[in-house]
GROMACS .gro file of C-alpha atoms in nm:
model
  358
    1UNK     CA    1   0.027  -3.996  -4.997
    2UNK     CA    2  -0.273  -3.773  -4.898
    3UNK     CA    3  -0.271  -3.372  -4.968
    4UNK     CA    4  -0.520  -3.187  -4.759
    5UNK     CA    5  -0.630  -2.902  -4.994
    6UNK     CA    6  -0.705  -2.587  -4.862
    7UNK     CA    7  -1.092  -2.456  -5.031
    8UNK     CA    8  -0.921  -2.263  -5.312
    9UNK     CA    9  -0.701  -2.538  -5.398
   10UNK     CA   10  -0.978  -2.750  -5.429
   11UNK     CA   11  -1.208  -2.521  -5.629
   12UNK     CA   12  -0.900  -2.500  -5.874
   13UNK     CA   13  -0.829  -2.886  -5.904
   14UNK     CA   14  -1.238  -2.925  -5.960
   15UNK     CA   15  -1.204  -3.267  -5.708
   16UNK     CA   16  -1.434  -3.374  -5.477
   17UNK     CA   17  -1.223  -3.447  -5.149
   18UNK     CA   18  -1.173  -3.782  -5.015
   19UNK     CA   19  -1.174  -3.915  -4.662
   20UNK     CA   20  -0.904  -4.115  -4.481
   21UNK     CA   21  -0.603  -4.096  -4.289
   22UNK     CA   22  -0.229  -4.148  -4.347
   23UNK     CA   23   0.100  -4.098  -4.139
   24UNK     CA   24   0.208  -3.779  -4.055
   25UNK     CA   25   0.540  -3.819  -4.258
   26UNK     CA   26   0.353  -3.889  -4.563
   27UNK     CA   27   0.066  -3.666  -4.530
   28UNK     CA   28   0.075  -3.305  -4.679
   29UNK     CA   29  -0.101  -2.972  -4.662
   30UNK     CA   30  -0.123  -2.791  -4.965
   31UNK     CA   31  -0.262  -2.408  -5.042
   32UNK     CA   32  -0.260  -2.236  -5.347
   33UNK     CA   33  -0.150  -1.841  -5.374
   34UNK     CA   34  -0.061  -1.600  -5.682
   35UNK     CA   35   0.285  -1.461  -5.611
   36UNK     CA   36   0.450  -1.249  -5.915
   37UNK     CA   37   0.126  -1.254  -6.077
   38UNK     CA   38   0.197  -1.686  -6.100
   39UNK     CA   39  -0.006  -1.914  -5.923
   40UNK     CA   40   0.188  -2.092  -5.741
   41UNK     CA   41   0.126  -2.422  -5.506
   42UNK     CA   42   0.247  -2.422  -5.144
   43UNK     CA   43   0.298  -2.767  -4.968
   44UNK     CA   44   0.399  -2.824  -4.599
   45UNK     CA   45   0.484  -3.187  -4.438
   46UNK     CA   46   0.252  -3.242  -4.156
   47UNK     CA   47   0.511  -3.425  -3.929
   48UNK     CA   48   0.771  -3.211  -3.996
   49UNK     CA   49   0.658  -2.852  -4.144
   50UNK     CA   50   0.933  -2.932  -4.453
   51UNK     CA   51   0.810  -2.676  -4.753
   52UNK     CA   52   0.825  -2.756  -5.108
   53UNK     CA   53   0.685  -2.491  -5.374
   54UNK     CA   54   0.553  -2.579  -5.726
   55UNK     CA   55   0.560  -2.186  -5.865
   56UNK     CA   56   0.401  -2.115  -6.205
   57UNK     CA   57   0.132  -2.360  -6.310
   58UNK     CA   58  -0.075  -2.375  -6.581
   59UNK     CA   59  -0.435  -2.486  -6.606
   60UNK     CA   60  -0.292  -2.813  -6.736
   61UNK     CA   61  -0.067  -2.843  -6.472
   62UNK     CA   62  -0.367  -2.887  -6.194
   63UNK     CA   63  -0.527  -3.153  -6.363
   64UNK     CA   64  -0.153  -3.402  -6.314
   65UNK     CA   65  -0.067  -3.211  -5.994
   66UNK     CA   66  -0.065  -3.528  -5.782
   67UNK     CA   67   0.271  -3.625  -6.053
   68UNK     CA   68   0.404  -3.290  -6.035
   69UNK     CA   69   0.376  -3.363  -5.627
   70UNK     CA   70   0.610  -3.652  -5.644
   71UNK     CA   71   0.817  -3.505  -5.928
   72UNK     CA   72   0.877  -3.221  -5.678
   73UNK     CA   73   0.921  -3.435  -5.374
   74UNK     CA   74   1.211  -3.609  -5.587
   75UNK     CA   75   1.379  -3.278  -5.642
   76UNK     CA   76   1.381  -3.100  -5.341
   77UNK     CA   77   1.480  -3.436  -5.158
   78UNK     CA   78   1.771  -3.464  -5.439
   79UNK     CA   79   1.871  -3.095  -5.383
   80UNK     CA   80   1.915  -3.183  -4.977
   81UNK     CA   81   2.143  -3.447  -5.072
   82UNK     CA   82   1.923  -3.777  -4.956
   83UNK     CA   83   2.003  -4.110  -5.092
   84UNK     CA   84   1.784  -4.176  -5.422
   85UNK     CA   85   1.664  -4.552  -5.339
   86UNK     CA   86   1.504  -4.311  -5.019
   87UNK     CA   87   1.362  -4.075  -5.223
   88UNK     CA   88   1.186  -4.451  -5.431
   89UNK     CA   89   1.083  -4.575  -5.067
   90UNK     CA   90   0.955  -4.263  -4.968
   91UNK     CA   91   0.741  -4.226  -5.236
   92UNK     CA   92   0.626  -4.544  -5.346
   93UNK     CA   93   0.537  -4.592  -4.948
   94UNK     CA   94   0.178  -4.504  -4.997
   95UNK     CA   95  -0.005  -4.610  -5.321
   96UNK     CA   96  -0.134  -4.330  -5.521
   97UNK     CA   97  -0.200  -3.989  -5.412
   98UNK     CA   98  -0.545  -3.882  -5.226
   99UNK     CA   99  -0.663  -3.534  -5.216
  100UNK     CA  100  -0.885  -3.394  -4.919
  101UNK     CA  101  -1.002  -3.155  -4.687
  102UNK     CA  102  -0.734  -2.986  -4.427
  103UNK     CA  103  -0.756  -3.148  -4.131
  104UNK     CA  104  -0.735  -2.895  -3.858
  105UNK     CA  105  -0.646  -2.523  -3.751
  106UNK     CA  106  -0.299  -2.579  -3.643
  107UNK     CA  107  -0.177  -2.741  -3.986
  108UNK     CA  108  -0.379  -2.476  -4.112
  109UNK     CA  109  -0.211  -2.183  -3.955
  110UNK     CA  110   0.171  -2.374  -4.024
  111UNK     CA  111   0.072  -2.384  -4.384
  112UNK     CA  112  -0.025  -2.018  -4.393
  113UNK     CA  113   0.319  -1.936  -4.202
  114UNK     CA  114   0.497  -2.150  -4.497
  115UNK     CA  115   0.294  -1.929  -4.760
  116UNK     CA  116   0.397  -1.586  -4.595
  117UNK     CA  117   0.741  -1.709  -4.622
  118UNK     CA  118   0.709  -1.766  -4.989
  119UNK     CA  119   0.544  -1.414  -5.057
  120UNK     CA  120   0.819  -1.296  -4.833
  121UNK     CA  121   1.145  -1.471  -5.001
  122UNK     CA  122   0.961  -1.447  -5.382
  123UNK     CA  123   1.274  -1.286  -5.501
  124UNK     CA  124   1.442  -1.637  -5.503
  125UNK     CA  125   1.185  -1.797  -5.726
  126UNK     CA  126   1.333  -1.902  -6.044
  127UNK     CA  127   1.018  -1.760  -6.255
  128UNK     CA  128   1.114  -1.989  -6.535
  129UNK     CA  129   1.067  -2.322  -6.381
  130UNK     CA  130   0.800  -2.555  -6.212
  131UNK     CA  131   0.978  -2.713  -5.915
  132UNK     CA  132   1.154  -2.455  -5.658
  133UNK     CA  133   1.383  -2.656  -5.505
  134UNK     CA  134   1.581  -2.340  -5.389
  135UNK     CA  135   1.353  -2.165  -5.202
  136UNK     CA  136   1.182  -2.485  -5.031
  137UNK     CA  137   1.513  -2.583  -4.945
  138UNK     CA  138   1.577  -2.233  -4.786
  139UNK     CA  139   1.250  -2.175  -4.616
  140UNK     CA  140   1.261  -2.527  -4.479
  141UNK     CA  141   1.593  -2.437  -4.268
  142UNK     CA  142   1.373  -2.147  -4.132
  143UNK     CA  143   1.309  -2.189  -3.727
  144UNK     CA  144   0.954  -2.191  -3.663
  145UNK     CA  145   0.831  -2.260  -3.301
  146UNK     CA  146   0.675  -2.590  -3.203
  147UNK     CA  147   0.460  -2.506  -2.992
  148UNK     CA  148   0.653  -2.555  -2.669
  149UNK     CA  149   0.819  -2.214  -2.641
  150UNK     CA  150   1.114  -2.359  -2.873
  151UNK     CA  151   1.184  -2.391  -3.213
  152UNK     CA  152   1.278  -2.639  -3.440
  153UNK     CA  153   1.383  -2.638  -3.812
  154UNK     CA  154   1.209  -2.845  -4.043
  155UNK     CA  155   1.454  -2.993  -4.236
  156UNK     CA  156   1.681  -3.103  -3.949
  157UNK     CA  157   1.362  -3.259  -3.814
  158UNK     CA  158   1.297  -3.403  -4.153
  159UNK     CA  159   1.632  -3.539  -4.166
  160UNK     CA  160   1.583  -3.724  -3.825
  161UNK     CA  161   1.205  -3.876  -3.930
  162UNK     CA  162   1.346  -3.969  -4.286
  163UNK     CA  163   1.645  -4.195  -4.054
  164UNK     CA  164   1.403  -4.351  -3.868
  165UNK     CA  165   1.203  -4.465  -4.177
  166UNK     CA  166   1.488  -4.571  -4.319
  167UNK     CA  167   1.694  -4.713  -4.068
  168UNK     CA  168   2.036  -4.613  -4.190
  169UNK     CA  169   2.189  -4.279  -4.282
  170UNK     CA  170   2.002  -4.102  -4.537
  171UNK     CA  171   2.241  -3.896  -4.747
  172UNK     CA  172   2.465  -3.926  -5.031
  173UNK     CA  173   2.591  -3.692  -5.276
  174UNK     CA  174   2.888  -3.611  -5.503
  175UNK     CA  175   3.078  -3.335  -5.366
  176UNK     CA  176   3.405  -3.156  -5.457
  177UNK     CA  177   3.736  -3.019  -5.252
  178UNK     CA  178   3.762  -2.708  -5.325
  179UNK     CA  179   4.051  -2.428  -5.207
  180UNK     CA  180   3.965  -2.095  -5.245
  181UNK     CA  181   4.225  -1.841  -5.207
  182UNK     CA  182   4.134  -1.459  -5.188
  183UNK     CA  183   4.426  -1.283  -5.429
  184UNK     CA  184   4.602  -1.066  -5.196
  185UNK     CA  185   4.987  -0.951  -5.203
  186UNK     CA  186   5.196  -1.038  -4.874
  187UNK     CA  187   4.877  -1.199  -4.708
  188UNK     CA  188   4.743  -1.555  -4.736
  189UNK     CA  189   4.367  -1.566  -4.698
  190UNK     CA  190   4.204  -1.903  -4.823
  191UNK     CA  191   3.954  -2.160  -4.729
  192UNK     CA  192   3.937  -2.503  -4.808
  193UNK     CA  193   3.579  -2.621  -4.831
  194UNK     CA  194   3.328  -2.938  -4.951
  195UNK     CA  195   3.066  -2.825  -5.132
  196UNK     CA  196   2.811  -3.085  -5.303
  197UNK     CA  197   2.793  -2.987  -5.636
  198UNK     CA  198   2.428  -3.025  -5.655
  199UNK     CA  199   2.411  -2.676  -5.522
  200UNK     CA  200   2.396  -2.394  -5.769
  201UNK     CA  201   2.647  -2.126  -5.842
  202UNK     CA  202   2.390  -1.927  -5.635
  203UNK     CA  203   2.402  -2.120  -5.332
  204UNK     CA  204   2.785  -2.100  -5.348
  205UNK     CA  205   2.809  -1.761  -5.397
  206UNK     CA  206   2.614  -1.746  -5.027
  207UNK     CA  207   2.883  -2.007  -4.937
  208UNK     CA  208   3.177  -1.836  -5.032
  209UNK     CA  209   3.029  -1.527  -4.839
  210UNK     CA  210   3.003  -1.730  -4.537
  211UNK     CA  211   3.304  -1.891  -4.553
  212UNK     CA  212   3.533  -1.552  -4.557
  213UNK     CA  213   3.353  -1.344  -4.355
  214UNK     CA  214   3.173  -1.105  -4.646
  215UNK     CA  215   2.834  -0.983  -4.557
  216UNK     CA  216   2.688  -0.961  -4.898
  217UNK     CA  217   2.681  -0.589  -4.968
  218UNK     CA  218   2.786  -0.641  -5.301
  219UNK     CA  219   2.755  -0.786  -5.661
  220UNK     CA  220   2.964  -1.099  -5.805
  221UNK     CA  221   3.008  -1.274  -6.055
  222UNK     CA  222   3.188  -1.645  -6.161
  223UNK     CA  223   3.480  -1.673  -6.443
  224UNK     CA  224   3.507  -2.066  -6.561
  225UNK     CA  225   3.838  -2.107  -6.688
  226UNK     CA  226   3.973  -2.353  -6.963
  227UNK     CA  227   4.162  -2.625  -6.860
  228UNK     CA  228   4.435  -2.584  -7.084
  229UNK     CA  229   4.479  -2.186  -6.995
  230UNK     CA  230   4.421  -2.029  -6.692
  231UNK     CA  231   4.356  -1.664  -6.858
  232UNK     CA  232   4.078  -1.822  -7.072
  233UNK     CA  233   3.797  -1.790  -6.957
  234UNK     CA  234   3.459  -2.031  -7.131
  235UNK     CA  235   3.188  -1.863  -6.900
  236UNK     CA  236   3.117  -1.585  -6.688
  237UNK     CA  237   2.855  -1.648  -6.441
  238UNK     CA  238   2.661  -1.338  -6.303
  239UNK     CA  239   2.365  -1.239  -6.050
  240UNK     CA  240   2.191  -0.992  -6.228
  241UNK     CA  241   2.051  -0.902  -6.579
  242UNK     CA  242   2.200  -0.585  -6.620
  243UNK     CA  243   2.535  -0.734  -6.692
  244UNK     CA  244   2.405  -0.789  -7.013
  245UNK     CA  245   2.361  -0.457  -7.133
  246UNK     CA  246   2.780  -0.461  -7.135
  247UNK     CA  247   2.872  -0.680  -7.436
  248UNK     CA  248   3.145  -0.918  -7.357
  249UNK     CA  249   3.344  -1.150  -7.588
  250UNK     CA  250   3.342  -1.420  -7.357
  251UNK     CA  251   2.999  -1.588  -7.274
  252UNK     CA  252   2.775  -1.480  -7.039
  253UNK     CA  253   2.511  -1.638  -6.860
  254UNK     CA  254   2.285  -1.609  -6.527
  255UNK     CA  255   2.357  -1.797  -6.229
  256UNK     CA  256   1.998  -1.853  -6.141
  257UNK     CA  257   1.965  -2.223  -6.128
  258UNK     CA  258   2.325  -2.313  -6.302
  259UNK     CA  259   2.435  -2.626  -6.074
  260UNK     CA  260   2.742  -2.662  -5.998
  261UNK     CA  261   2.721  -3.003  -6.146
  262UNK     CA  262   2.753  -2.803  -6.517
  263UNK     CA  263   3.072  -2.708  -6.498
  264UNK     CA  264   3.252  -2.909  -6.171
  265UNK     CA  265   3.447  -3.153  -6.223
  266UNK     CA  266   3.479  -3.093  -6.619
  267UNK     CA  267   3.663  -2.721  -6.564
  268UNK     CA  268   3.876  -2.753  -6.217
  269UNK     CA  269   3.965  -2.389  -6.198
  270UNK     CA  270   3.708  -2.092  -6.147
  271UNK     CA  271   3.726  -1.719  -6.037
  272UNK     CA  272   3.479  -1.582  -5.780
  273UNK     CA  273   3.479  -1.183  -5.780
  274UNK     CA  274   3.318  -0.991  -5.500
  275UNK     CA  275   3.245  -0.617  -5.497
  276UNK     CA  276   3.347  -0.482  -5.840
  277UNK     CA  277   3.456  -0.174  -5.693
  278UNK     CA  278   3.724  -0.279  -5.428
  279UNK     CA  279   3.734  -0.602  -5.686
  280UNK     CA  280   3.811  -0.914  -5.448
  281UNK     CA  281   3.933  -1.215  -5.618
  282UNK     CA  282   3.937  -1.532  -5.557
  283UNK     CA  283   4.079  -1.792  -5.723
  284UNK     CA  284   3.904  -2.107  -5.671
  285UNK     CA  285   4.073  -2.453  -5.752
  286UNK     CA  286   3.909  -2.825  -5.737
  287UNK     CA  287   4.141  -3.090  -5.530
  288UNK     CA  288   3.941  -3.369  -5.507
  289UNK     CA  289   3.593  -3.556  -5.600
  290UNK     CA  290   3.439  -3.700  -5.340
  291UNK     CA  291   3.163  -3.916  -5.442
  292UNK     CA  292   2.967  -3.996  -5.144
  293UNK     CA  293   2.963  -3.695  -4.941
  294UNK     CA  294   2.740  -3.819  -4.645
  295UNK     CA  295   2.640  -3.475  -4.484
  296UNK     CA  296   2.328  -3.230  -4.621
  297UNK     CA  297   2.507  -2.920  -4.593
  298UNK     CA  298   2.934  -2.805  -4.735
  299UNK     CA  299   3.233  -2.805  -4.422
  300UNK     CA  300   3.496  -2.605  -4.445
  301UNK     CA  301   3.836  -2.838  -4.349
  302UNK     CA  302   4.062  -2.601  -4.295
  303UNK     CA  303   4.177  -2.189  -4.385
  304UNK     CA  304   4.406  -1.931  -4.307
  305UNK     CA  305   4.383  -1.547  -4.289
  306UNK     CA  306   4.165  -1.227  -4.192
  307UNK     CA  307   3.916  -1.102  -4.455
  308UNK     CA  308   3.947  -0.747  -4.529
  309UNK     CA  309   3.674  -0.558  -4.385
  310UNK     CA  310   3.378  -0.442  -4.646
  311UNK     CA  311   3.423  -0.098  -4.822
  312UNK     CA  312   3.790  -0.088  -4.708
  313UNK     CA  313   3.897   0.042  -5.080
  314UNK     CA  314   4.039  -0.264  -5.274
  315UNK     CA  315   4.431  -0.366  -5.231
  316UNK     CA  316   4.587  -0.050  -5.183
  317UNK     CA  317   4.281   0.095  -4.936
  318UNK     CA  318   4.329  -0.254  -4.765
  319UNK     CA  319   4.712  -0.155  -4.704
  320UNK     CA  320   4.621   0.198  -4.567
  321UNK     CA  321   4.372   0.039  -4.325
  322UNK     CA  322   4.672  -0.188  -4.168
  323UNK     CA  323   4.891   0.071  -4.167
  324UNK     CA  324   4.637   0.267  -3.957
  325UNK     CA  325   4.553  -0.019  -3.687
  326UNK     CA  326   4.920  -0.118  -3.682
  327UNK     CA  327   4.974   0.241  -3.513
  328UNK     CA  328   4.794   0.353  -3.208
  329UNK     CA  329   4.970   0.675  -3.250
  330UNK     CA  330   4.783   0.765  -3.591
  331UNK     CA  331   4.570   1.027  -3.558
  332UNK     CA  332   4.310   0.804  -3.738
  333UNK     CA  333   4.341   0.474  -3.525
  334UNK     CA  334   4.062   0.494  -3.270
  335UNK     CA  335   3.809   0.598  -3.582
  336UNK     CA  336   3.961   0.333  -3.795
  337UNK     CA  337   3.967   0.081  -3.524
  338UNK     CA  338   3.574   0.181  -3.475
  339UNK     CA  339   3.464   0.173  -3.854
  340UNK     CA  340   3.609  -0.207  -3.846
  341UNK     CA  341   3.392  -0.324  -3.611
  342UNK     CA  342   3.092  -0.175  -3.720
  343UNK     CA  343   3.194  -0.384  -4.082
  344UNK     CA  344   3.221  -0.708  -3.878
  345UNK     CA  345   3.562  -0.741  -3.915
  346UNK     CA  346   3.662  -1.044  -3.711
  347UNK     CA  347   3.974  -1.321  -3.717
  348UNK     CA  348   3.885  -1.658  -3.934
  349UNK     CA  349   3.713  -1.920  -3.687
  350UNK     CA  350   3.654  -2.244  -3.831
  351UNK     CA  351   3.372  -2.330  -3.615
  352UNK     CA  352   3.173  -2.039  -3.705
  353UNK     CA  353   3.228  -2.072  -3.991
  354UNK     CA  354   3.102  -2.461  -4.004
  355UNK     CA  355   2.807  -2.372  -3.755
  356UNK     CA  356   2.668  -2.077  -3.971
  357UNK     CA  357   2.705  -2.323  -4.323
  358UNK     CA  358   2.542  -2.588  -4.154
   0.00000   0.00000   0.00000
């Protein structure tokens, strides 16, 4: 595996650069940057552009950076989903690990692009850990242009080199069935969706928001419930830190990183809550395990019902709303009628839906 080191990189590792050439697919550009004061390691595929971000490293860590490499390699290929006897053959493909110069502008200027990215998304670093598999997963389903007045996105085009280097179908992962029914009186609003449960309560948060229609104005949170009592809750999952400043008898703990692995399939009933003031639940229950979900990315299989729009004012505002539309002689309708559009209020389309969680 060769890593073409950018000057600074290479004044930090204290290596003197070898020579030699390797395949595109296993030959990496790699440039080193400070973002939230950490130094962090930036690396982009040369075939394919695919990211992966080592965030946080310690003098120690640049002297076995060529393991932390592969260590991240395995992880980020693990979080996409890709068949672990791969992930061996891909790495054990070349022998050893060769640091050198970059090789030319172009790489040069796609590694840069990868690096403003990072700066740009450094929010989603998870400050306490090494390997970033989060972000590099999300940057790397960025489009960047190819250079032929089109654009491509890394990972699909990862995806298709990894196949042909393999020969077969490259993914595998546990997954769950899932239905997830928004609690509404006299309306049935639910999804029914796979999700691998490698992904982290983070990720599905994004999910569910996709799935019904939300646009992520809001905070959530997660309830895990015990299996013998669904009014029990074991954990409560939320997205920021100032939860914590409001004591709470059951357990709390950020979602940053949880997978859903932790808790899914042990605990088969969960609570997602969107937008504490209009206070959407939904109550989310596991159907099935499926353990050898062959696609990178969740489906949703089926659903039913209209999300309410954003804002609307919880259950009972939700009711005035309908009553409003329902009557073009209200003196409110055309404004109401208006405000719902401009909250991208829309009917539930399955393929939509599929095309924007692919």
């Amino acid at each position: 595996m060769f890593i073409h080191c950018t000057k600074k990189l290479l004044e930090q590792l204290g290596v003197k650069p070898e020579s030699g050439e390797e395949e595109a697919l296993f030959s990496w550009h790699a440039n080193l940057i400070t973002v939230n004061r950490k130094k962090t390691v930036v690396f982009t595929n040369d075939l394919n552009r695919y990211v992966m971000i080592l965030h946080g490293l310690k003098a120690k860590d640049f002297k076995k950076l060529d393991e932390l490499f592969l260590q991240g390699i395995k992880e980020v290929f693990r979080k996409e989903g890709i068949k672990e006897e791969l992930i061996e053959k891909y790495l054990f493909h070349s022998k050893g690990t060769t640091f050198s110069k970059t090789k030319n502008r172009t790489l040069v200027a796609r590694l840069n692009k990868a690096c403003e990215n990072v700066e740009y998304f450094s929010d989603y670093l998870d400050d306490g850990a090494v390997f970033q598999s989060d972000l590099s997963t999300r940057i790397s389903s960025l489009l960047v242009g190819d250079g032929k007045n089109s654009y491509v996105k890394p990972n699909e085009t990862l995806y298709e080199n990894l196949e042909t280097f393999a020969g077969e179908p490259i993914f595998s992962a546990v997954a769950v069935q899932l239905k997830v029914t928004l609690q509404l009186e006299k309306h049935h609003v639910w999804r029914r969706l796979i999700v691998p449960i490698n992904r982290t309560f983070e990720n599905f948060h994004d999910i569910l928001q996709t799935a019904f229609g939300w646009n992520n104005y809001h905070l959530h949170e997660f309830y895990i419930y015990d299996q013998a009592s669904s009014d029990k809750p074991i954990a409560n999952l939320v997205c920021d830190e100032e939860a914590f400043e409001f004591p709470s008898k059951i357990p709390m703990r950020l979602e940053k990183g949880i997978p859903l692995s932790e808790y899914i399939p042990l605990y088969k009933n969960l609570m997602y809550r969107y937008d504490f003031g209009d206070d959407w639940q939904h109550v989310i229950e596991v159907e099935q395990i499926i353990e050898d979900y062959d696609l990178p990315y969740p489906t949703c299989l089926d659903g039913e019902g209209k999300t309410p729009p954003e804002d609307v004012g919880g259950k009972y505002g939700y009711a005035a709303f309908l009553a409003t539309i329902e009557n073009p002689n209200h003196p409110d309708y055309d404004h109401t009628i208006n405000w719902a559009r401009t909250q991208g209020e829309r009917e539930f389309d399955i393929e939509e839906v599929n095309r924007m969680l692919k």
